[in-house]
Structure formats: structure tokens, C-alpha cells
Coordinates of C-alpha atoms in Angstrom, one line a residue:
Chain A
M1 CA -33.1 -33.4 22.9
S2 CA -34.2 -31.2 25.8
E3 CA -36.7 -28.4 25.4
V4 CA -35.1 -25.3 23.9
K5 CA -36.4 -22.0 25.5
T6 CA -37.5 -19.5 23.1
V7 CA -37.5 -15.8 23.7
A8 CA -37.5 -12.7 21.5
T9 CA -34.3 -10.6 21.7
R10 CA -36.4 -7.5 22.4
V11 CA -37.3 -8.9 25.7
G12 CA -33.6 -9.1 26.9
F13 CA -33.4 -5.5 25.6
G14 CA -36.2 -4.2 27.7
E15 CA -35.2 -6.4 30.9
T16 CA -31.7 -5.3 30.7
L17 CA -32.6 -1.7 30.6
V18 CA -34.6 -2.3 33.9
E19 CA -31.6 -4.0 35.5
M20 CA -29.2 -1.1 34.5
G21 CA -31.8 1.3 35.9
A22 CA -31.3 -0.3 39.2
E23 CA -27.5 0.0 38.9
R24 CA -27.2 3.5 37.7
D25 CA -29.5 6.7 37.4
D26 CA -27.4 8.6 34.8
F27 CA -29.4 7.7 31.5
I28 CA -32.7 8.4 30.0
V29 CA -34.9 6.1 28.0
M30 CA -37.1 7.4 25.2
D31 CA -39.7 5.8 22.9
A32 CA -42.1 6.9 20.3
D33 CA -45.4 5.3 21.2
L34 CA -44.3 1.8 21.0
A35 CA -43.0 1.0 24.4
A36 CA -45.1 -2.0 25.1
A37 CA -43.9 -3.6 21.8
T38 CA -40.3 -2.6 22.0
Q39 CA -40.2 -3.6 25.8
T40 CA -38.9 -0.2 27.0
G41 CA -42.4 -0.2 28.7
K42 CA -40.9 -2.4 31.3
F43 CA -38.4 0.5 32.0
K44 CA -41.1 2.9 32.0
K45 CA -42.9 1.0 34.5
A46 CA -39.9 0.7 36.9
Y47 CA -38.5 4.1 36.5
P48 CA -41.3 6.3 35.1
E49 CA -39.5 9.5 36.0
R50 CA -36.4 8.4 33.8
F51 CA -38.6 7.6 30.7
Y52 CA -39.9 10.0 28.2
D53 CA -42.4 9.1 25.4
C54 CA -41.9 11.4 22.4
G55 CA -45.1 10.2 20.8
I56 CA -45.2 9.2 17.2
A57 CA -42.4 11.4 16.0
E58 CA -39.3 9.3 15.5
Q59 CA -37.2 12.2 13.9
N60 CA -37.8 14.4 16.8
M61 CA -36.9 11.6 19.2
V62 CA -33.5 10.8 17.6
S63 CA -32.6 14.6 17.6
I64 CA -33.7 15.1 21.1
A65 CA -31.6 12.2 22.1
A66 CA -28.6 13.8 20.5
G67 CA -29.2 17.0 22.6
I68 CA -29.3 15.0 25.6
A69 CA -26.0 13.2 24.7
A70 CA -24.4 16.5 23.9
T71 CA -24.9 17.6 27.5
G72 CA -22.8 14.5 28.5
K73 CA -25.6 12.2 29.4
K74 CA -26.5 8.7 28.2
V75 CA -29.7 8.1 26.4
I76 CA -31.4 5.2 24.8
V77 CA -34.1 5.5 22.1
S78 CA -36.2 2.9 20.8
S79 CA -38.8 2.2 18.0
F80 CA -39.2 -0.2 15.3
A81 CA -36.2 -0.6 13.1
M82 CA -38.3 0.6 10.1
F83 CA -38.7 4.1 11.9
A84 CA -35.5 4.1 14.0
A85 CA -33.2 3.4 11.1
G86 CA -35.5 4.2 8.2
R87 CA -37.6 7.3 9.1
A88 CA -35.1 8.9 11.2
F89 CA -32.1 8.0 9.2
E90 CA -31.0 11.6 8.5
Q91 CA -31.5 12.4 12.1
V92 CA -29.3 9.5 13.0
R93 CA -26.6 10.5 10.5
N94 CA -26.5 14.4 11.2
S95 CA -27.7 14.8 14.8
V96 CA -26.1 11.7 16.3
G97 CA -23.5 10.3 13.8
Y98 CA -21.7 13.5 12.7
P99 CA -20.9 14.8 16.3
H100 CA -20.3 10.9 17.3
L101 CA -22.7 11.3 20.3
N102 CA -23.3 8.5 22.9
V103 CA -26.8 7.5 21.7
I104 CA -27.9 3.9 21.9
I105 CA -30.7 3.1 19.4
G106 CA -32.6 0.0 20.3
A107 CA -34.5 -1.0 17.2
T108 CA -36.8 -3.8 17.6
H109 CA -39.2 -5.7 15.1
A110 CA -36.3 -5.9 12.4
G111 CA -36.6 -8.3 9.5
I112 CA -39.1 -10.3 7.9
S113 CA -40.1 -12.1 11.0
V114 CA -42.2 -9.1 12.1
G115 CA -44.8 -11.3 10.5
E116 CA -48.3 -10.2 10.0
D117 CA -47.8 -6.5 10.0
G118 CA -46.4 -6.9 6.5
A119 CA -44.0 -4.9 4.2
T120 CA -44.3 -1.5 5.7
H121 CA -42.9 -2.8 8.9
Q122 CA -40.6 -5.5 7.9
C123 CA -37.3 -3.7 7.7
N124 CA -34.7 -5.5 5.7
E125 CA -32.6 -2.5 5.0
D126 CA -31.5 -1.1 8.4
I127 CA -28.2 -2.7 8.7
A128 CA -27.4 -1.5 5.4
L129 CA -28.3 2.1 6.3
M130 CA -26.7 2.2 9.8
R131 CA -23.3 0.7 8.7
T132 CA -22.8 3.5 6.2
I133 CA -22.7 6.1 8.9
P134 CA -19.1 6.7 10.0
G135 CA -18.4 5.9 13.6
M136 CA -21.6 3.9 14.1
T137 CA -21.5 0.6 15.9
V138 CA -24.0 -1.9 14.6
I139 CA -24.9 -5.0 16.5
N140 CA -27.4 -7.9 15.8
P141 CA -27.7 -10.3 18.7
A142 CA -28.5 -13.8 17.8
D143 CA -30.5 -14.8 21.0
D144 CA -31.7 -13.7 24.3
T145 CA -28.3 -14.3 26.1
E146 CA -26.4 -12.3 23.5
A147 CA -29.0 -9.5 23.5
R148 CA -28.5 -8.9 27.3
M149 CA -24.8 -8.9 27.1
A150 CA -24.9 -6.5 24.1
V151 CA -27.0 -4.0 25.8
R152 CA -24.6 -3.8 28.7
A153 CA -21.6 -3.5 26.3
A154 CA -23.3 -0.7 24.4
F155 CA -23.5 1.3 27.6
E156 CA -19.6 1.3 27.7
C157 CA -19.3 2.1 23.9
D158 CA -17.8 5.5 22.8
G159 CA -20.2 6.9 20.1
P160 CA -23.5 5.8 18.8
V161 CA -24.6 2.3 18.7
Y162 CA -27.4 0.8 16.7
M163 CA -28.8 -2.4 18.2
R164 CA -31.2 -4.7 16.1
F165 CA -33.8 -6.8 18.0
G166 CA -36.4 -9.1 16.8
R167 CA -40.2 -9.4 17.6
L168 CA -40.3 -13.2 17.1
A169 CA -39.4 -15.6 20.0
V170 CA -36.2 -17.4 18.9
P171 CA -34.3 -20.3 20.5
V172 CA -31.8 -19.3 23.2
V173 CA -28.4 -20.5 21.6
F174 CA -26.0 -19.4 24.4
D175 CA -25.7 -19.9 28.0
E176 CA -24.3 -17.5 30.6
T177 CA -20.7 -18.9 29.8
Y178 CA -20.9 -17.1 26.5
K179 CA -18.4 -14.2 25.9
F180 CA -19.6 -11.4 23.9
E181 CA -17.4 -8.7 22.9
I182 CA -18.2 -5.8 20.4
G183 CA -16.5 -6.0 17.2
K184 CA -15.6 -9.9 17.8
G185 CA -17.1 -12.8 15.7
V186 CA -17.3 -16.1 17.6
E187 CA -16.4 -19.5 16.0
L188 CA -19.2 -21.7 17.2
R189 CA -18.2 -24.9 15.3
E190 CA -14.9 -25.8 13.8
G191 CA -14.7 -26.8 10.1
S192 CA -12.4 -26.7 7.2
D193 CA -14.7 -27.0 4.0
V194 CA -16.7 -23.9 4.1
T195 CA -17.4 -21.1 6.6
I196 CA -21.0 -20.1 7.3
I197 CA -21.1 -16.6 8.8
A198 CA -24.4 -15.8 10.3
T199 CA -26.0 -13.1 12.2
G200 CA -29.3 -12.7 14.3
L201 CA -31.8 -15.4 14.2
M202 CA -29.9 -17.1 11.4
V203 CA -27.2 -18.2 13.8
K204 CA -29.4 -20.9 15.1
E205 CA -30.2 -22.0 11.5
A206 CA -26.5 -22.1 10.8
L207 CA -25.9 -24.4 13.8
E208 CA -28.6 -26.8 12.3
A209 CA -27.0 -26.5 8.9
Y210 CA -23.8 -27.6 10.5
D211 CA -25.4 -30.9 11.6
L212 CA -27.1 -31.3 8.2
L213 CA -23.8 -30.7 6.3
K214 CA -21.9 -33.1 8.7
A215 CA -24.3 -36.0 7.9
E216 CA -23.1 -35.4 4.2
G217 CA -19.6 -35.4 5.0
I218 CA -19.1 -31.6 4.9
N219 CA -17.2 -30.0 7.7
A220 CA -18.6 -26.4 8.0
R221 CA -17.2 -23.7 10.2
I222 CA -19.9 -21.7 11.9
V223 CA -19.2 -18.0 12.9
N224 CA -21.6 -15.8 14.8
M225 CA -21.1 -12.2 13.7
A226 CA -23.2 -10.1 16.0
T227 CA -21.2 -7.0 15.4
I228 CA -21.8 -6.0 11.7
K229 CA -19.6 -2.8 12.5
P230 CA -16.9 -2.6 13.2
I231 CA -16.8 -6.0 11.3
D232 CA -14.1 -8.5 12.7
R233 CA -11.9 -8.7 9.7
D234 CA -9.5 -11.2 11.3
I235 CA -12.0 -13.8 11.7
I236 CA -13.2 -13.3 8.1
I237 CA -9.7 -13.4 6.7
K238 CA -8.8 -16.5 8.6
A239 CA -12.0 -18.3 7.3
A240 CA -11.3 -17.2 3.9
K241 CA -7.6 -18.6 4.0
E242 CA -8.5 -21.8 5.9
T243 CA -11.8 -22.8 4.4
G244 CA -11.6 -21.1 0.9
A245 CA -15.3 -20.6 0.8
I246 CA -17.8 -18.5 2.7
V247 CA -21.6 -18.4 3.1
T248 CA -23.3 -15.5 4.8
A249 CA -26.7 -15.8 6.3
E250 CA -28.9 -12.8 7.6
E251 CA -32.5 -11.9 8.0
H252 CA -31.9 -8.8 5.9
S253 CA -31.3 -7.7 2.4
V254 CA -28.5 -9.2 0.6
I255 CA -27.7 -5.5 -0.5
G256 CA -25.7 -3.8 2.1
G257 CA -26.0 -6.1 5.1
L258 CA -23.7 -8.8 6.6
G259 CA -23.1 -10.5 3.2
S260 CA -21.9 -7.2 1.8
A261 CA -19.7 -6.3 4.9
V262 CA -18.1 -9.8 4.7
S263 CA -17.7 -9.5 0.9
E264 CA -15.9 -6.2 1.2
V265 CA -13.3 -7.9 3.5
V266 CA -12.9 -10.9 1.3
C267 CA -12.5 -9.2 -1.9
E268 CA -9.8 -6.9 -0.7
T269 CA -7.8 -9.6 1.2
V270 CA -8.3 -13.2 0.3
P271 CA -10.7 -13.4 -2.6
V272 CA -12.7 -16.6 -2.3
P273 CA -16.2 -17.2 -3.1
V274 CA -18.9 -15.7 -0.9
V275 CA -22.5 -16.8 -1.4
K276 CA -25.0 -14.5 0.3
L277 CA -28.2 -15.9 1.9
G278 CA -30.8 -13.2 2.8
V279 CA -33.7 -11.4 1.5
Y280 CA -33.3 -11.0 -2.3
D281 CA -34.2 -7.3 -3.2
Q282 CA -37.9 -7.7 -2.5
F283 CA -40.4 -6.6 0.0
G284 CA -42.0 -8.7 2.6
H285 CA -45.6 -9.5 3.1
S286 CA -48.0 -10.4 5.7
G287 CA -48.1 -13.9 7.3
P288 CA -47.0 -15.8 10.3
A289 CA -43.3 -15.3 10.9
A290 CA -42.3 -18.9 10.8
K291 CA -43.9 -19.4 7.3
L292 CA -42.3 -16.2 6.0
L293 CA -38.8 -17.5 7.1
D294 CA -39.7 -20.7 5.2
E295 CA -41.0 -18.9 2.3
F296 CA -38.1 -16.4 2.0
G297 CA -35.6 -19.3 2.2
L298 CA -34.2 -18.3 5.6
R299 CA -33.7 -21.8 6.9
A300 CA -30.9 -24.3 7.7
V301 CA -31.7 -26.3 4.4
N302 CA -31.2 -23.0 2.5
I303 CA -27.9 -22.6 4.1
V304 CA -27.0 -26.1 3.2
E305 CA -27.7 -25.3 -0.5
K306 CA -25.6 -22.2 -0.4
A307 CA -22.8 -23.9 1.4
K308 CA -22.7 -26.6 -1.4
A309 CA -22.8 -23.7 -4.0
A310 CA -19.7 -22.0 -2.4
I311 CA -17.8 -25.2 -2.1
A312 CA -18.5 -26.0 -5.9
L313 CA -17.3 -22.4 -6.8
K314 CA -14.2 -23.0 -4.8
N315 CA -13.6 -26.2 -6.5
A316 CA -14.6 -24.9 -10.1
Chain B
M1 CA -30.8 49.4 28.9
D2 CA -27.8 51.5 29.9
A3 CA -27.0 53.7 26.8
N4 CA -23.2 53.0 27.1
F5 CA -23.7 49.2 27.3
K6 CA -26.1 49.4 24.3
K7 CA -23.5 51.3 22.3
Q8 CA -20.9 48.6 23.1
L9 CA -23.3 45.9 21.9
E10 CA -23.9 48.0 18.8
Q11 CA -20.3 48.2 18.2
I12 CA -19.8 44.4 18.7
A13 CA -22.7 43.6 16.2
C14 CA -21.0 45.8 13.8
K15 CA -17.7 43.8 14.2
V16 CA -19.8 40.6 13.9
R17 CA -21.1 41.9 10.5
I18 CA -17.5 42.8 9.3
G19 CA -16.5 39.2 10.5
I20 CA -19.4 37.7 8.4
I21 CA -18.6 39.7 5.3
E22 CA -14.8 39.2 5.6
S23 CA -15.1 35.4 6.1
V24 CA -17.6 34.8 3.4
H25 CA -15.7 36.9 1.0
A26 CA -12.6 35.0 1.8
A27 CA -14.3 31.7 1.4
K28 CA -15.9 32.7 -1.9
A29 CA -19.0 30.9 -0.6
G30 CA -21.4 31.0 2.4
H31 CA -24.6 32.4 3.6
P32 CA -24.4 36.2 4.3
G33 CA -28.0 37.4 4.1
G34 CA -29.4 35.2 7.0
S35 CA -26.1 35.7 9.0
L36 CA -26.4 39.5 9.0
S37 CA -30.1 39.4 10.0
I38 CA -29.1 37.7 13.4
A39 CA -26.0 39.7 14.5
E40 CA -28.0 41.6 17.2
I41 CA -29.6 38.5 18.7
L42 CA -26.3 36.6 18.8
T43 CA -24.4 39.6 20.3
Y44 CA -27.0 40.0 23.0
L45 CA -27.0 36.3 23.7
Y46 CA -23.1 35.9 23.9
F47 CA -22.4 39.3 25.6
K48 CA -25.4 39.7 28.1
E49 CA -27.8 36.8 28.4
M50 CA -26.0 33.5 28.6
N51 CA -23.9 32.2 31.3
V52 CA -20.9 31.2 29.2
D53 CA -17.1 31.4 29.7
P54 CA -14.7 31.3 26.6
E55 CA -12.0 30.1 29.0
N56 CA -14.2 27.0 29.8
P57 CA -16.3 26.4 26.8
K58 CA -17.3 22.8 28.0
D59 CA -18.4 23.7 31.4
P60 CA -21.2 21.3 32.0
K61 CA -23.4 24.0 33.8
R62 CA -23.1 26.6 31.0
D63 CA -26.1 27.8 29.2
R64 CA -26.3 26.2 25.7
F65 CA -26.8 27.7 22.3
V66 CA -27.9 25.8 19.1
L67 CA -27.9 27.5 15.8
S68 CA -30.8 25.6 14.3
K69 CA -30.4 27.6 11.1
G70 CA -26.8 26.2 10.8
H71 CA -26.1 27.8 7.4
A72 CA -25.8 31.2 9.4
A73 CA -22.6 29.8 10.7
P74 CA -20.6 32.9 9.7
A75 CA -22.6 34.9 12.2
L76 CA -21.9 32.4 15.0
Y77 CA -18.3 32.1 14.3
A78 CA -17.9 35.9 14.2
T79 CA -19.8 36.2 17.6
L80 CA -17.7 33.5 19.1
A81 CA -14.4 35.1 17.8
E82 CA -15.4 38.6 19.2
R83 CA -16.3 36.9 22.5
G84 CA -12.9 35.3 22.7
Y85 CA -13.4 31.6 22.0
F86 CA -10.8 31.9 19.1
S87 CA -8.9 34.6 17.2
P88 CA -10.8 36.6 14.7
D89 CA -8.0 35.9 12.3
E90 CA -9.4 32.5 12.2
L91 CA -12.6 33.7 10.5
L92 CA -10.7 34.1 7.2
T93 CA -10.3 30.3 7.1
L94 CA -14.1 29.7 6.7
R95 CA -14.9 26.7 4.5
Q96 CA -11.1 26.0 3.7
I97 CA -9.6 22.7 3.8
G98 CA -8.0 22.1 7.2
S99 CA -10.0 24.8 8.9
R100 CA -12.0 24.2 12.0
L101 CA -14.6 26.6 10.6
Q102 CA -16.7 24.0 8.6
G103 CA -19.5 25.5 6.3
H104 CA -22.0 24.5 8.9
P105 CA -21.2 24.4 12.8
D106 CA -19.1 21.5 13.9
M107 CA -19.3 20.9 17.7
K108 CA -16.5 18.6 17.7
N109 CA -13.8 20.9 16.6
I110 CA -15.0 24.6 17.2
P111 CA -14.6 26.0 20.6
G112 CA -18.1 27.4 21.8
V113 CA -20.2 25.3 19.4
D114 CA -22.6 23.4 21.4
M115 CA -24.3 21.3 18.7
S116 CA -23.5 20.5 15.0
T117 CA -26.2 21.7 12.8
G118 CA -27.0 22.3 9.3
S119 CA -29.7 20.0 8.3
L120 CA -32.7 22.2 9.0
G121 CA -35.2 21.4 11.7
Q122 CA -33.0 19.2 13.6
G123 CA -31.3 21.9 15.7
I124 CA -34.5 22.8 17.6
S125 CA -35.0 19.2 18.6
T126 CA -31.5 18.9 19.8
A127 CA -32.0 22.2 21.8
V128 CA -35.2 20.6 23.4
G129 CA -33.1 17.5 24.2
M130 CA -30.6 19.8 26.1
A131 CA -33.4 21.6 27.9
L132 CA -34.8 18.3 28.9
S133 CA -31.5 17.1 30.1
S134 CA -30.9 20.4 32.2
K135 CA -34.4 19.9 33.9
H136 CA -34.0 16.1 34.3
F137 CA -30.6 16.1 35.8
G138 CA -31.2 19.3 37.8
D139 CA -28.6 21.2 36.1
N140 CA -30.5 24.3 35.7
Y141 CA -29.1 25.9 32.7
N142 CA -30.9 27.7 30.0
V143 CA -31.1 26.6 26.2
Y144 CA -31.3 29.1 23.3
T145 CA -31.8 28.4 19.7
I146 CA -32.4 30.3 16.4
L147 CA -34.5 29.0 13.5
G148 CA -35.1 30.6 10.2
D149 CA -38.5 31.4 8.9
G150 CA -37.9 29.1 5.9
E151 CA -36.5 26.4 8.3
I152 CA -39.9 26.3 10.0
E153 CA -41.4 24.6 7.0
E154 CA -39.7 21.5 8.1
G155 CA -42.2 19.2 10.0
Q156 CA -39.7 18.2 12.7
V157 CA -39.7 21.7 14.1
W158 CA -43.4 21.2 15.0
E159 CA -42.7 17.9 16.4
A160 CA -40.2 19.5 18.6
A161 CA -42.6 22.3 19.5
M162 CA -45.2 19.9 20.6
F163 CA -42.9 17.9 22.8
A164 CA -41.3 21.1 24.4
S165 CA -44.7 22.5 25.5
N166 CA -46.0 19.1 26.7
K167 CA -42.9 18.7 29.0
K168 CA -43.1 22.3 30.0
L169 CA -39.5 23.1 29.0
S170 CA -39.6 26.7 30.4
N171 CA -35.8 26.8 30.1
L172 CA -36.0 26.8 26.3
T173 CA -36.2 30.0 24.3
A174 CA -36.4 29.8 20.4
F175 CA -35.8 32.9 18.4
I176 CA -37.4 32.7 14.9
D177 CA -35.5 35.0 12.4
L178 CA -38.4 36.4 10.4
N179 CA -36.6 38.0 7.6
N180 CA -39.3 36.8 5.0
L181 CA -37.0 35.4 2.5
Q182 CA -35.6 31.8 1.6
I183 CA -33.5 30.4 -1.1
D184 CA -36.2 30.1 -3.6
G185 CA -38.0 33.5 -3.1
T186 CA -40.0 35.2 -0.5
I187 CA -41.6 33.0 2.3
D188 CA -45.0 33.8 0.9
E189 CA -44.1 32.8 -2.6
V190 CA -42.5 29.4 -1.5
N191 CA -44.6 27.9 1.3
S192 CA -45.4 30.1 4.1
A193 CA -45.6 29.1 7.6
K194 CA -47.4 32.4 8.7
P195 CA -48.9 33.2 11.0
V196 CA -45.9 32.0 12.9
D197 CA -46.9 33.7 16.3
K198 CA -50.4 31.9 16.2
K199 CA -48.8 28.5 15.3
F200 CA -46.4 28.5 18.2
E201 CA -49.1 29.7 20.3
A202 CA -51.4 26.7 19.2
F203 CA -48.5 24.5 20.1
G204 CA -48.5 25.7 23.7
W205 CA -45.4 28.1 23.6
H206 CA -45.5 31.7 25.1
V207 CA -45.0 33.9 22.0
I208 CA -43.3 37.4 22.0
T209 CA -42.9 39.4 18.8
I210 CA -40.1 42.0 18.5
D211 CA -37.9 44.0 16.2
G212 CA -34.9 41.6 16.1
H213 CA -32.5 44.5 15.7
D214 CA -33.5 46.4 18.8
Y215 CA -31.6 45.6 22.0
D216 CA -34.2 47.0 24.3
A217 CA -36.8 44.7 22.7
I218 CA -34.5 41.7 22.7
E219 CA -33.7 42.4 26.5
S220 CA -37.3 42.7 27.6
A221 CA -38.4 39.7 25.7
L222 CA -35.8 37.5 27.3
A223 CA -36.7 39.0 30.7
E224 CA -40.3 38.1 29.9
A225 CA -39.4 34.7 28.9
K226 CA -38.1 33.9 32.4
T227 CA -41.4 34.7 33.9
V228 CA -43.5 31.9 32.1
D229 CA -43.8 28.2 32.8
K230 CA -43.5 27.3 29.0
P231 CA -41.1 27.3 26.2
V232 CA -40.8 30.8 24.6
A233 CA -40.7 31.7 20.9
I234 CA -39.4 35.2 20.2
I235 CA -40.5 36.1 16.7
A236 CA -37.7 38.3 15.7
E237 CA -38.8 40.5 12.7
T238 CA -35.5 41.2 10.9
V239 CA -34.1 42.5 7.7
K240 CA -32.3 39.8 5.8
G241 CA -28.7 41.3 4.8
K242 CA -29.1 43.9 7.4
G243 CA -26.2 46.5 7.5
V244 CA -25.0 45.9 3.9
S245 CA -27.1 48.1 1.7
Y246 CA -27.2 46.1 -1.5
M247 CA -27.9 42.8 0.5
E248 CA -30.8 44.1 2.6
N249 CA -34.0 42.3 1.6
A250 CA -32.3 40.8 -1.5
V251 CA -33.0 37.1 -2.0
N252 CA -30.1 36.7 -4.1
W253 CA -27.7 37.3 -1.0
H254 CA -29.1 34.2 0.8
G255 CA -26.2 32.0 -0.2
A256 CA -23.6 34.0 -2.2
A257 CA -20.4 35.6 -1.5
P258 CA -19.6 39.3 -2.7
N259 CA -16.9 39.7 -5.3
D260 CA -13.9 41.9 -4.7
E261 CA -15.7 45.0 -5.7
L262 CA -18.8 44.4 -3.8
F263 CA -16.7 43.3 -0.9
E264 CA -15.1 46.7 -0.8
V265 CA -18.6 48.4 -1.0
A266 CA -19.8 46.3 2.1
M267 CA -16.6 47.1 4.1
T268 CA -16.8 50.7 3.4
E269 CA -20.4 50.8 4.8
L270 CA -19.6 48.6 7.7
N271 CA -16.4 50.4 8.6
A272 CA -18.1 53.8 8.4
A273 CA -20.9 52.5 10.7
L274 CA -18.2 51.3 13.1
A275 CA -16.4 54.6 12.9
A276 CA -19.6 56.5 13.8
F277 CA -19.4 55.0 17.4
N278 CA -16.1 56.8 18.0

């Protein structure tokens, strides 16, 4: 097997902003003193006159962005997921969400894979928070390729967009022939025994789980669900009908994230077993990202266990 | 200021106050006290100061106004109606199901409302964003906002104040409606942000303190604001409930509607004030 390139999704976010800066000058980028980490620093370096650092004041930054958007201009704000979605939640809801303004929130360092910074910075709740806001689009790219495509798509979106990026370098899963569309899940592997719906860095784990399951004679369907909201109901309903069992896999709390979004659709349409893999109602802690993903059970082997559990429920 | 023009403004403010009382009475809910205190400021902004056109409320080059103290929506709606953005008859639909006139301002549906507000402290940040956009894209319009003296207890206000002065947003003017009352009592009893002038000065703003019911003072403050290379805070000393005798300086009229009997008292007073102009 050839060497797989690994790169953090936040890198594609920052570099795509720079590319778009060359193509158009009708948008502003803002950060809250984390530009080097979030990668908006690359845009700052390329277009310093179009970049505004708000300092360590995320609530103010989000409402300022709302004001800019209310004048008919595009604006991208960035911080860590913990602060963009968590600290500034009410500003996102009331300043941005309620008037349905064109603000793109590029939230980096999401999930447990933040690593050494520990629980205060490991945001496992942002998808849950953001998807409860009416009219909010929530995107969680799986790899570098998808992250770059998603940033471009967000520019064309009507209304606010929350984009979730990671700190950890993750394998590149897709090549340039990949087609990204907001609101569309993508079937990556065909299968009829169970469907694994994954998002973010769990997509790569799901593809590994496919191979592990196949070796045991289990044909799993693999779906990449980059857009958590609006969720692709059709691909979920089809999976429920055709495979009769679903596993969701996310680097996020099992409360309110992808697993909940999928369950909401399944419960009301084709009620089949849904087994959720994610962070189980607990805080993270410090450690190397890879070890944390092992410890919190966010690996292909864990998906395999859940897939078998889902199939057992289907056959019960 | 020309005496006749001042008289016109005073008449308009009186009609704005009537609109506030009629709409809050019809809604049986709302915030009359802090609406009545800003009638002169809003009247001056919409009838003299700002470059706005009710026939073209979305003109990208227009001046912007953000009611950061969004609960004073009845005052903004009454002013917009007087200015011709919509019929004054619509004021009686305030807070009703199906009405555009939400309890707090909704920019998506109400002509002339430049920003949805209501959650305190956020409006000034959005005004900062508008002022930044104006400068960044070379659109050269001015941005005005009104905050409450209770509202400035919100930490976000000071984040916004810091940013606005650091970015030299001289096209931003913030009125602070210093009426000394908030829901739970007087500002001093609850959690005073005084001295408000010194705080804004410390945050790098140019500060002017005026009588917020005096048109000459409002006019000269706004003229002075245009001469400085900083954001400007106009501390407007006002009377909460101004114009309705029993509401003046009375904390219980922050967020309560008058019953039918007290409504008649208020209307008798306001109509007498209006008649005095003729």
C-alpha cells in the first residue's frame, strides 16, 4: 500500500481562504488571537488589509461579523470550536442565526483529537449546539480534499455556515475527482448488511472497518455524512430500508451530534436499530491525539463492534 | 437650531411617545419606560441626522442605526412609522401573532430596521461591524446605536468598545441612555457601570455628556462627533418614562403596559402636550 498523505483539515481551510482571496476581494476574515493555529494566519499574511484580529473576544467577533454581513458583505470568522460554538453560542444564535446572515464560522480544533490541551479545549458539543439553530448549515469535512471543497461551497451558501475542522493531521481519503455538495451524503462503499454513517476523521476509520467486516463476511455500506445540517434524509432512509441497521461514527458527543441527527430521521421514517459511536457523555483529557482516539474508542475496531451489535439488534 | 424646526422635532417626539403608549397598551406588554426616554434622540437621528430614505430602506449607502437596547422597540417602531417606513396604524399590532412588529426588532421583516437586536450587548458589536464594513469597503456611511445604562453591564459592550477605538471607527456614534433605572432597581442598587464617561474615555472613545431631551445639545454633540478621529460615546442623561407623569423615574414601568385607566391618563397628558404646539 502506498504512503497515505496526512494533513489537518484546518490547513485546507486556511489555504483555501488564501486562494479565494486571490479570486475575489469582497470578503473579510476575522480571528480571535488564534490565527496561527486556525490557519487564518495564512490569509492574514497574504492579505493583511482584509484581515481583522478581534483579540481574545469571540462573542464580540461573532456579533461584529453579523454587522458586516448585515451590510451585504461576506465575512469569515475563526476560532477554536470550543469558543466559536461554545462561548459565542448566543451571539451565533441571536446576532447571526436569527437574521439568517451570511457569516461563515470556521471552527478548528474540534473534538477529542485536540490532544494535549485537554478537556477545556476538546469540544465534543459543537455540532449539537450549532444544529439546533434554525437555518444554520453544519459541515464536518472528512479530509483535506473535502475541507477545501467545503470552504468554497460555503461561500455560495445562503445564510450562516458552521464548518468544523481538526487540529490533528489525518489521512487524505479523497482525490480531486471527489464530488462535494452541501446537504448530500456520499456512499463510499456498497453493502447490504449494515450501514455505517461516519463524519469527520471517523470516515477513514469507517473505511478500515469496511475491510475488517468484509474479512468476516459482513458487507457494510459506508456513507460519508459531511453535512450534518441539513442532513441528507434520502440517503439515511435508503440505508435503513436496504440494510436494516445503522451505525453512526463521530468524534463528538453521542448526545446531539450525527448519531442524534440520523436517529431523528430513522425514528420517524424507517425505524431500524441505530447504534451510536462517539464520545459517551464525558469530558476528554490531555494526551497525544492518537492515544486519545484509541482510549475513547474512536477506531475502526470499535466501529466493527458496533456494526455487529446493530446487526444483532436487526436480527433479534 | 431654527426655532420652527425645533418645534417640529418636538411635535414629532410627542407623536412618537403617543405611538409608544398606544402600541404597548394595545399589546398589553412591552417596555414603555426606556422607550419614552429615547424619543428625542431617535427623532433627531431619523428626521435630521441620518442619511436614510423610507422609499429605499435597503439603500447600501444609507446610514445605519442599531437599537442595541432592543427592548425599546416601541420607540423605534413609532419613529419609523412617523418617518414613513410603514403606517402608524400598524403600531397597534405590536407583539401580536402575525405582526411584523416583534417584541424586539427584526431586520428581516420590518422596513427600516437595520439589525435584529434584543439580547443586550450584542447590538453595539453589530454596529461596530457595520462601521468597520463602511470603512473597509469605502462606502462612507455613518453608524449610530443606542445602548441602555443597564445594558452596559454586559461584558461584550466593553469588548466592542475596545475594538472600535483600536480600529479608529470614527464613523460610529453610540448614545448611552443614562436614565438610571434597570429592571431590578436603580443602576446604583443593581451593579453600576458608573462613571460611564470615564470608562468610555479609558477605552479610547471621545465622550460627550448631554441632556438627552435637549435638541440643541443632541445637535451640537453630533456635530462635535464628526470632528474627531475616534468612535464617539454620547452620554445622554434622560428621564425614564419621560412625558408620562406617573412613568417618570418609576422603575415599575420598565416592562409593563398601562391598564385602560392609566392609558387614558397618559393619552390625556400626551395629547395636551401635542395640542400645546398648535
